[in-house]
Tab-separated table of C-alpha atoms and ligand atoms in Angstrom:
chain	number	residue	atom	x	y	z
A	1216	MET	CA	6.812	-1.720	42.098
A	1217	PRO	CA	4.852	-0.366	45.106
A	1218	VAL	CA	3.340	2.984	44.274
A	1219	GLY	CA	2.730	4.275	47.810
A	1220	LYS	CA	1.317	7.777	47.611
A	1221	ALA	CA	0.318	7.475	43.970
A	1222	ALA	CA	-3.241	8.623	43.347
A	1223	ARG	CA	-3.539	6.569	40.183
A	1224	ARG	CA	-1.689	3.849	38.367
A	1225	VAL	CA	-1.142	4.269	34.639
A	1226	ARG	CA	0.514	1.419	32.819
A	1227	LEU	CA	2.677	1.829	29.748
A	1228	VAL	CA	1.040	-1.107	27.964
A	1229	GLU	CA	-2.413	-2.546	28.350
A	1230	VAL	CA	-3.678	-5.533	26.412
A	1231	ARG	CA	-7.383	-6.210	26.251
A	1232	MET	CA	-8.895	-9.230	24.606
A	1233	GLY	CA	-12.641	-8.977	24.012
A	1234	LYS	CA	-15.459	-11.452	23.622
A	1235	GLU	CA	-14.775	-11.623	19.893
A	1236	GLU	CA	-11.213	-12.884	20.409
A	1237	LEU	CA	-12.444	-15.395	23.001
A	1238	ARG	CA	-15.128	-16.649	20.646
A	1239	ALA	CA	-12.697	-16.873	17.735
A	1240	VAL	CA	-10.204	-18.948	19.726
A	1241	GLU	CA	-12.981	-21.175	21.035
A	1242	ARG	CA	-14.216	-21.759	17.500
A	1243	VAL	CA	-10.719	-22.819	16.415
A	1244	LEU	CA	-10.215	-25.092	19.417
A	1245	ARG	CA	-13.548	-26.797	18.856
A	1246	SER	CA	-12.814	-27.266	15.157
A	1247	GLY	CA	-9.718	-29.360	15.918
A	1248	MET	CA	-7.859	-27.604	13.068
A	1249	LEU	CA	-5.097	-25.977	15.105
A	1250	THR	CA	-2.560	-24.885	12.508
A	1251	ARG	CA	-2.100	-24.077	8.788
A	1252	GLY	CA	-5.822	-23.763	8.074
A	1253	GLU	CA	-8.508	-21.332	7.014
A	1254	GLU	CA	-7.865	-18.731	9.765
A	1255	THR	CA	-4.236	-18.348	8.689
A	1256	ARG	CA	-5.163	-18.200	5.013
A	1257	ARG	CA	-7.835	-15.587	5.645
A	1258	PHE	CA	-5.707	-13.498	7.998
A	1259	GLU	CA	-2.991	-13.359	5.346
A	1260	GLU	CA	-5.494	-12.284	2.709
A	1261	GLU	CA	-7.032	-9.633	4.964
A	1262	PHE	CA	-3.694	-8.307	6.202
A	1263	ALA	CA	-2.269	-8.032	2.664
A	1264	ARG	CA	-5.388	-6.160	1.596
A	1265	TYR	CA	-5.085	-3.808	4.574
A	1266	VAL	CA	-1.398	-3.047	3.918
A	1267	GLY	CA	-1.872	-2.815	0.171
A	1268	THR	CA	0.346	-5.662	-1.040
A	1269	ARG	CA	-0.467	-8.756	-3.103
A	1270	TYR	CA	0.735	-11.148	-0.403
A	1271	ALA	CA	1.228	-11.568	3.319
A	1272	VAL	CA	2.901	-14.639	4.823
A	1273	THR	CA	2.595	-15.219	8.567
A	1274	PHE	CA	5.426	-16.359	10.835
A	1275	MET	CA	5.899	-17.340	14.478
A	1276	ASN	CA	7.112	-13.860	15.421
A	1277	GLY	CA	8.473	-10.641	13.981
A	1278	THR	CA	12.119	-11.586	14.333
A	1279	VAL	CA	11.651	-14.782	12.344
A	1280	ALA	CA	9.662	-12.755	9.795
A	1281	LEU	CA	12.643	-10.384	9.392
A	1282	GLU	CA	15.052	-13.306	8.966
A	1283	ALA	CA	12.835	-15.063	6.429
A	1284	ALA	CA	12.311	-11.823	4.504
A	1285	LEU	CA	16.068	-11.194	4.307
A	1286	GLN	CA	16.623	-14.728	3.030
A	1287	ALA	CA	13.743	-14.457	0.565
A	1288	LEU	CA	15.373	-11.268	-0.772
A	1289	GLY	CA	18.599	-13.203	-1.351
A	1290	VAL	CA	20.614	-11.847	1.581
A	1291	GLY	CA	23.243	-14.207	2.983
A	1292	PRO	CA	26.909	-14.665	3.941
A	1293	GLY	CA	29.245	-12.044	2.472
A	1294	ASP	CA	26.496	-9.428	2.178
A	1295	GLU	CA	26.257	-6.150	4.044
A	1296	VAL	CA	22.855	-4.919	5.168
A	1297	VAL	CA	22.357	-1.313	6.248
A	1298	VAL	CA	20.250	-0.849	9.391
A	1299	PRO	CA	19.603	2.214	11.570
A	1300	ALA	CA	21.671	2.410	14.749
A	1301	PHE	CA	18.566	3.329	16.745
A	1302	THR	CA	16.011	0.496	16.851
A	1303	PHE	CA	15.111	-2.673	18.713
A	1304	THR	CA	17.942	-5.198	18.643
A	1305	ALA	CA	15.956	-7.673	16.455
A	1306	THR	CA	16.529	-5.561	13.339
A	1307	ALA	CA	20.302	-6.091	13.389
A	1308	ASN	CA	20.245	-9.551	14.951
A	1309	ALA	CA	18.156	-10.858	12.039
A	1310	VAL	CA	20.915	-9.712	9.675
A	1311	LEU	CA	23.575	-11.583	11.663
A	1312	ARG	CA	21.337	-14.647	11.948
A	1313	VAL	CA	21.163	-15.024	8.168
A	1314	GLY	CA	24.958	-14.779	7.984
A	1315	ALA	CA	25.227	-11.216	6.691
A	1316	ARG	CA	26.878	-8.183	8.293
A	1317	PRO	CA	24.836	-5.296	9.689
A	1318	VAL	CA	26.175	-1.828	8.851
A	1319	PHE	CA	24.827	0.863	11.165
A	1320	VAL	CA	23.763	4.298	10.007
A	1321	ASP	CA	22.582	7.318	11.918
A	1322	VAL	CA	19.000	8.530	12.242
A	1323	GLU	CA	17.246	11.821	11.467
A	1324	PRO	CA	16.969	14.241	14.395
A	1325	ASP	CA	13.179	14.722	14.118
A	1326	THR	CA	11.706	11.235	13.596
A	1327	LEU	CA	14.747	9.198	14.721
A	1328	THR	CA	14.325	7.027	11.617
A	1329	MET	CA	17.098	6.124	9.152
A	1330	ASP	CA	18.944	9.143	7.762
A	1331	PRO	CA	19.141	8.754	3.951
A	1332	ASP	CA	22.386	10.812	3.768
A	1333	SER	CA	24.019	8.553	6.308
A	1334	LEU	CA	22.791	5.541	4.298
A	1335	LEU	CA	24.399	6.914	1.146
A	1336	GLU	CA	27.755	7.290	2.932
A	1337	ARG	CA	27.917	3.678	4.057
A	1338	ILE	CA	27.059	1.861	0.839
A	1339	THR	CA	29.897	-0.371	-0.398
A	1340	PRO	CA	30.148	-2.880	-3.276
A	1341	ARG	CA	29.041	-5.560	-0.788
A	1342	THR	CA	25.857	-3.768	0.296
A	1343	ARG	CA	22.942	-5.979	-0.651
A	1344	ALA	CA	19.986	-4.608	1.246
A	1345	VAL	CA	18.739	-1.830	3.491
A	1346	VAL	CA	16.286	-2.193	6.394
A	1347	PRO	CA	14.607	1.108	7.287
A	1348	VAL	CA	12.678	0.901	10.575
A	1349	HIS	CA	9.403	2.778	11.017
A	1350	LEU	CA	10.349	3.622	14.570
A	1351	TYR	CA	7.645	4.284	17.178
A	1352	GLY	CA	4.998	4.162	14.411
A	1353	HIS	CA	6.315	6.878	12.070
A	1354	MET	CA	7.551	5.839	8.659
A	1355	ALA	CA	11.140	6.392	7.623
A	1356	ASP	CA	11.770	8.672	4.620
A	1357	MET	CA	10.914	5.982	2.063
A	1358	ASP	CA	11.012	8.301	-0.975
A	1359	ALA	CA	14.666	9.116	-0.386
A	1360	ILE	CA	15.575	5.570	0.666
A	1361	MET	CA	13.868	3.970	-2.360
A	1362	GLU	CA	15.654	6.361	-4.693
A	1363	ILE	CA	19.045	5.465	-3.218
A	1364	ALA	CA	18.152	1.760	-3.302
A	1365	LEU	CA	17.211	1.998	-6.964
A	1366	ASP	CA	20.474	3.793	-7.853
A	1367	HIS	CA	22.565	1.185	-6.024
A	1368	ARG	CA	20.440	-1.885	-6.747
A	1369	LEU	CA	19.711	-2.591	-3.106
A	1370	ARG	CA	16.826	-4.695	-1.820
A	1371	VAL	CA	14.605	-2.849	0.659
A	1372	LEU	CA	13.019	-4.563	3.651
A	1373	GLU	CA	10.821	-2.316	5.801
A	1374	ASP	CA	10.867	-3.182	9.492
A	1375	ALA	CA	7.229	-2.299	10.146
A	1376	ALA	CA	7.019	-4.099	13.515
A	1377	GLN	CA	5.945	-0.850	15.193
A	1378	ALA	CA	3.938	0.629	12.345
A	1379	HIS	CA	0.732	-1.296	11.540
A	1380	GLY	CA	-1.378	1.225	9.671
A	1381	ALA	CA	1.211	4.022	9.543
A	1382	SER	CA	1.451	5.787	6.206
A	1383	CYS	CA	3.080	8.578	4.244
A	1384	LYS	CA	1.449	9.994	1.110
A	1385	ASP	CA	-1.168	7.244	1.113
A	1386	SER	CA	1.403	4.424	1.076
A	1387	LYS	CA	1.158	2.207	4.106
A	1388	ALA	CA	4.133	0.882	6.020
A	1389	GLY	CA	5.098	-2.484	4.578
A	1390	SER	CA	3.915	-1.713	1.043
A	1391	VAL	CA	6.766	0.456	-0.267
A	1392	GLY	CA	9.903	-1.713	-0.238
A	1393	ASP	CA	10.423	-5.158	-1.747
A	1394	ALA	CA	8.984	-6.553	1.494
A	1395	GLY	CA	7.798	-5.467	4.933
A	1396	ALA	CA	8.142	-7.344	8.226
A	1397	PHE	CA	5.528	-7.032	10.975
A	1398	SER	CA	5.312	-8.247	14.563
A	1399	PHE	CA	2.173	-9.120	16.501
A	1400	TYR	CA	3.925	-9.334	19.857
A	1401	ALA	CA	1.857	-8.522	22.957
A	1402	THR	CA	2.858	-4.835	23.132
A	1403	LYS	CA	2.378	-3.925	19.456
A	1404	ASN	CA	-0.501	-1.910	17.982
A	1405	MET	CA	-2.261	-5.189	17.181
A	1406	THR	CA	-1.344	-8.499	18.756
A	1407	MET	CA	-1.631	-12.281	18.801
A	1408	GLY	CA	0.637	-12.659	21.841
A	1409	GLU	CA	3.453	-13.699	19.527
A	1410	GLY	CA	3.297	-13.584	15.751
A	1411	GLY	CA	4.706	-12.001	12.633
A	1412	ALA	CA	4.137	-11.517	8.926
A	1413	VAL	CA	5.979	-10.495	5.796
A	1414	THR	CA	4.143	-8.455	3.183
A	1415	THR	CA	5.271	-8.294	-0.435
A	1416	SER	CA	3.921	-7.854	-3.923
A	1417	VAL	CA	6.811	-9.720	-5.542
A	1418	GLU	CA	5.691	-13.163	-6.622
A	1419	ARG	CA	9.185	-14.726	-6.391
A	1420	VAL	CA	9.699	-13.370	-2.851
A	1421	HIS	CA	6.306	-14.718	-1.848
A	1422	ARG	CA	7.183	-18.187	-3.178
A	1423	ARG	CA	10.481	-18.203	-1.279
A	1424	LEU	CA	8.780	-17.139	1.946
A	1425	LEU	CA	6.373	-20.067	1.690
A	1426	LEU	CA	9.278	-22.471	1.122
A	1427	LEU	CA	11.314	-21.075	4.024
A	1428	ARG	CA	8.317	-21.501	6.312
A	1429	LYS	CA	7.794	-25.206	5.557
A	1430	HIS	CA	11.172	-26.881	5.187
A	1431	GLY	CA	11.657	-25.996	1.557
A	1432	GLU	CA	9.093	-28.521	0.434
A	1433	GLU	CA	8.058	-27.700	-3.142
A	1434	LYS	CA	5.875	-30.766	-2.983
A	1435	ARG	CA	4.886	-32.752	0.077
A	1436	TYR	CA	7.913	-34.694	1.364
A	1437	GLU	CA	10.196	-33.308	-1.312
A	1438	THR	CA	12.651	-30.795	0.127
A	1439	THR	CA	14.395	-28.750	-2.541
A	1440	SER	CA	15.881	-25.939	-0.400
A	1441	LEU	CA	16.696	-25.354	3.255
A	1442	GLY	CA	13.839	-24.047	5.336
A	1443	SER	CA	12.375	-24.656	8.748
A	1444	ASN	CA	9.014	-24.835	10.486
A	1445	LEU	CA	8.084	-21.201	11.059
A	1446	HIS	CA	4.268	-21.314	11.133
A	1447	LEU	CA	2.034	-19.679	13.674
A	1448	THR	CA	-1.107	-21.431	14.944
A	1449	GLU	CA	-4.731	-21.072	13.915
A	1450	MET	CA	-5.488	-19.659	17.375
A	1451	GLN	CA	-3.049	-16.802	16.744
A	1452	ALA	CA	-4.409	-16.143	13.261
A	1453	ALA	CA	-7.992	-16.100	14.579
A	1454	ILE	CA	-7.030	-13.514	17.213
A	1455	GLY	CA	-5.165	-11.542	14.550
A	1456	ARG	CA	-8.240	-11.321	12.337
A	1457	ILE	CA	-10.227	-9.707	15.155
A	1458	GLN	CA	-7.360	-7.427	16.141
A	1459	LEU	CA	-7.000	-6.272	12.547
A	1460	ARG	CA	-10.640	-5.166	12.624
A	1461	ARG	CA	-9.909	-3.163	15.775
A	1462	LEU	CA	-6.665	-1.646	14.494
A	1463	GLU	CA	-8.049	1.546	12.949
A	1464	ASP	CA	-9.933	2.423	16.154
A	1465	TYR	CA	-6.887	1.606	18.259
A	1466	ASN	CA	-4.629	3.739	16.073
A	1467	GLU	CA	-7.076	6.641	16.131
A	1468	ALA	CA	-7.229	6.441	19.936
A	1469	ARG	CA	-3.408	6.446	20.092
A	1470	ARG	CA	-3.347	9.521	17.837
A	1471	ARG	CA	-5.897	11.350	19.988
A	1472	ASN	CA	-3.956	10.501	23.144
A	1473	ALA	CA	-0.729	11.686	21.536
A	1474	ALA	CA	-2.355	14.946	20.404
A	1475	PHE	CA	-3.581	15.596	23.953
A	1476	LEU	CA	-0.156	14.966	25.476
A	1477	SER	CA	1.693	17.044	22.870
A	1478	GLN	CA	-0.690	19.941	23.393
A	1479	ARG	CA	0.077	19.940	27.106
A	1480	LEU	CA	3.792	19.121	27.003
A	1481	LYS	CA	5.168	21.207	24.159
A	1482	GLY	CA	7.428	23.870	25.600
A	1483	LEU	CA	8.424	21.614	28.505
A	1484	VAL	CA	9.954	18.794	26.511
A	1485	GLU	CA	10.525	17.930	22.878
A	1486	THR	CA	7.327	16.222	21.687
A	1487	PRO	CA	7.168	13.701	18.799
A	1488	SER	CA	6.928	15.094	15.283
A	1489	GLU	CA	4.808	13.959	12.374
A	1490	LYS	CA	6.001	14.855	8.897
A	1491	PRO	CA	3.521	16.496	6.506
A	1492	GLY	CA	1.475	13.879	4.656
A	1493	CYS	CA	2.362	11.145	7.146
A	1494	ARG	CA	0.220	9.302	9.662
A	1495	HIS	CA	2.039	8.464	12.893
A	1496	VAL	CA	0.406	5.526	14.713
A	1497	TYR	CA	2.240	6.087	18.016
A	1498	HIS	CA	3.333	2.584	18.879
A	1499	GLN	CA	5.271	4.633	21.417
A	1500	TYR	CA	4.781	8.262	22.422
A	1501	VAL	CA	8.355	9.389	22.916
A	1502	ILE	CA	9.375	12.731	24.369
A	1503	ARG	CA	12.931	14.033	24.611
A	1504	THR	CA	14.178	15.857	27.693
A	1505	GLN	CA	17.385	17.768	28.200
A	1506	PRO	CA	20.324	15.412	28.738
A	1507	GLY	CA	20.508	14.497	32.438
A	1508	GLN	CA	16.787	15.141	33.113
A	1509	ARG	CA	15.359	11.969	31.665
A	1510	ASP	CA	16.008	9.495	34.472
A	1511	ARG	CA	14.844	11.947	37.171
A	1512	LEU	CA	11.619	12.566	35.282
A	1513	ALA	CA	11.107	8.800	34.921
A	1514	SER	CA	11.495	8.170	38.654
A	1515	TYR	CA	9.333	11.175	39.519
A	1516	LEU	CA	6.546	9.731	37.344
A	1517	ARG	CA	7.080	6.218	38.696
A	1518	GLU	CA	6.549	7.491	42.260
A	1519	ARG	CA	3.262	8.937	41.094
A	1520	GLY	CA	2.234	5.634	39.531
A	1521	VAL	CA	2.930	6.511	35.899
A	1522	GLU	CA	4.890	3.812	34.143
A	1523	THR	CA	7.397	4.897	31.495
A	1524	ALA	CA	10.210	3.210	29.554
A	1525	VAL	CA	13.264	4.083	27.529
A	1526	HIS	CA	13.181	2.963	23.904
A	1527	TYR	CA	16.136	2.604	23.677
A	1528	PRO	CA	18.813	3.300	26.286
A	1529	ARG	CA	21.607	2.182	23.954
A	1530	PRO	CA	22.061	2.439	20.206
A	1531	LEU	CA	22.626	-0.950	18.594
A	1532	HIS	CA	26.273	-0.458	17.668
A	1533	LEU	CA	27.127	0.014	21.362
A	1534	HIS	CA	25.611	-3.276	22.552
A	1535	PRO	CA	28.329	-5.662	23.747
A	1536	LEU	CA	27.633	-8.020	20.808
A	1537	TYR	CA	28.264	-5.262	18.273
A	1538	ARG	CA	31.110	-3.594	20.156
A	1539	ALA	CA	32.822	-6.984	20.011
A	1540	LEU	CA	32.499	-6.782	16.224
A	1541	GLY	CA	34.466	-3.521	16.254
A	1542	HIS	CA	31.815	-0.839	16.555
A	1543	VAL	CA	32.646	2.280	18.587
A	1544	GLU	CA	31.136	5.489	19.939
A	1545	GLY	CA	30.808	8.304	17.436
A	1546	GLU	CA	29.505	6.173	14.563
A	1547	ALA	CA	25.970	7.521	14.959
A	1548	PRO	CA	25.946	10.739	17.016
A	1549	VAL	CA	22.204	11.493	16.672
A	1550	ALA	CA	21.301	7.970	17.844
A	1551	GLU	CA	23.814	8.188	20.686
A	1552	GLU	CA	22.335	11.453	21.932
A	1553	ALA	CA	18.744	10.236	21.547
A	1554	ALA	CA	19.530	7.227	23.748
A	1555	LEU	CA	20.217	9.660	26.624
A	1556	ARG	CA	17.127	11.798	26.108
A	1557	VAL	CA	14.162	9.651	24.998
A	1558	LEU	CA	11.342	8.668	27.340
A	1559	SER	CA	8.188	6.767	26.345
A	1560	LEU	CA	4.976	7.858	28.075
A	1561	PRO	CA	1.763	5.775	28.083
A	1562	VAL	CA	-0.283	6.314	24.902
A	1563	HIS	CA	-2.203	3.002	24.587
A	1564	PRO	CA	-5.842	3.039	23.407
A	1565	PHE	CA	-7.362	2.317	26.833
A	1566	LEU	CA	-6.177	5.478	28.593
A	1567	SER	CA	-9.016	7.548	30.002
A	1568	ARG	CA	-9.189	11.329	29.917
A	1569	GLU	CA	-8.269	11.249	33.634
A	1570	ASP	CA	-5.228	9.055	32.901
A	1571	LEU	CA	-4.062	11.538	30.255
A	1572	GLU	CA	-4.609	14.511	32.589
A	1573	TYR	CA	-2.672	12.649	35.253
A	1574	ILE	CA	0.292	11.899	32.963
A	1575	ALA	CA	0.491	15.479	31.652
A	1576	GLY	CA	-0.008	16.856	35.184
A	1577	GLY	CA	2.871	14.712	36.422
A	1578	VAL	CA	5.271	16.031	33.812
A	1579	GLU	CA	4.144	19.622	34.439
A	1580	ALA	CA	4.602	19.195	38.205
A	1581	PHE	CA	8.106	17.844	37.681
A	1582	PHE	CA	9.110	21.005	35.855
A	1583	GLN	CA	7.199	23.326	38.237
A	1584	GLU	CA	9.032	21.812	41.179
A	1585	SER	CA	12.146	22.702	39.138
A	1586	HIS	CA	13.489	19.186	39.083
A	1587	GLY	CA	14.215	20.125	35.527
A	1588	ALA	CA	17.021	22.436	36.597
B	1307	PLP	C1	9.007	-5.949	18.124
B	1307	PLP	C2	10.027	-5.627	17.076
B	1307	PLP	C3	10.668	-6.630	16.321
B	1307	PLP	C4	10.575	-8.080	16.620
B	1307	PLP	O1	9.328	-8.640	16.698
B	1307	PLP	P1	9.077	-9.900	17.653
B	1307	PLP	O2	7.711	-10.339	17.256
B	1307	PLP	O3	9.154	-9.418	19.067
B	1307	PLP	O4	10.117	-10.925	17.353
B	1307	PLP	C5	11.512	-6.225	15.302
B	1307	PLP	N1	11.767	-4.935	15.053
B	1307	PLP	C6	11.202	-3.955	15.777
B	1307	PLP	C7	11.516	-2.523	15.432
B	1307	PLP	C8	10.332	-4.264	16.826
B	1307	PLP	O5	9.799	-3.271	17.560
């Protein structure tokens, strides 16, 4: 996209790999041990310790981690799994991929995470599990969701792909439910390029995850259940170990950037909210405009060199795949309205003070020039 008269170019995502990552990958390459070795074992140990679970099992990516976690929790054909209507498509696709049926529920107006009341309404005798998503880096209302899950004997899988290091009341994302699924995709708060992990403290779930990841081999060359090859490489794990050490600094920088933007933008647009006792890690910094303003604001900022994105322009139940399964408008009104109003502004850890001024100044100028009208 040519930026013409733009005085500055601010990207939505910036990935920086330092000397430490380079050295770690070089060490692995020189060792000749390219997969299933010490780096993976140690990353899993360190990540579990960070999240606060007994175990972490790595996978090729976050989507595969979600699928494996669902299977390890016993979800399969004939089961219904409740997912929020407003999330990345992987959350629901994973449910379909393991042969179960996703049931969509609406989200809360403030955090846009799963609405526990809406969850309660859609539980049936076939409901087996619920997958709250910690959207944009803010945890879903896990107290309420866990209570409902306990009452109805549902398994709980946290989709923590956007929430490394997020917490509420001192519990970190991925440590509250029966299991948590993480992604280390290039845009996430910490990355290996591609990668994923499932965290759990349940011994039986941990054992099943290991079997699913290596062709159900209880012993070498003795397959007892159906699995696949879902490992990541030692190069990815080595990068992950360094990224994990950087995560707290990255998250703090995201929080500072978010605080700056919210200070400047409140009153002009709806800024993201953080519930008392919770730590938002701002995987995305998402504002909400009035309906009809969003796309004009996005192009105004693009002309000035500020990259933005819409997460997400369509709630899941209105994707063609899910419409074809019988879903219709009106099933999740809060999600449907959010899809028309949300806009993600840059918040990544490498923004300078000037970048932040420039982003806020762009939004302010848009409203001063009464494009908002
Ligand atoms: C990124 C993401 C995933 C999938 O992770 P991948 O590593 O890209 O497969 C799942 N759920 C949510 C909410 C995500 O943001």
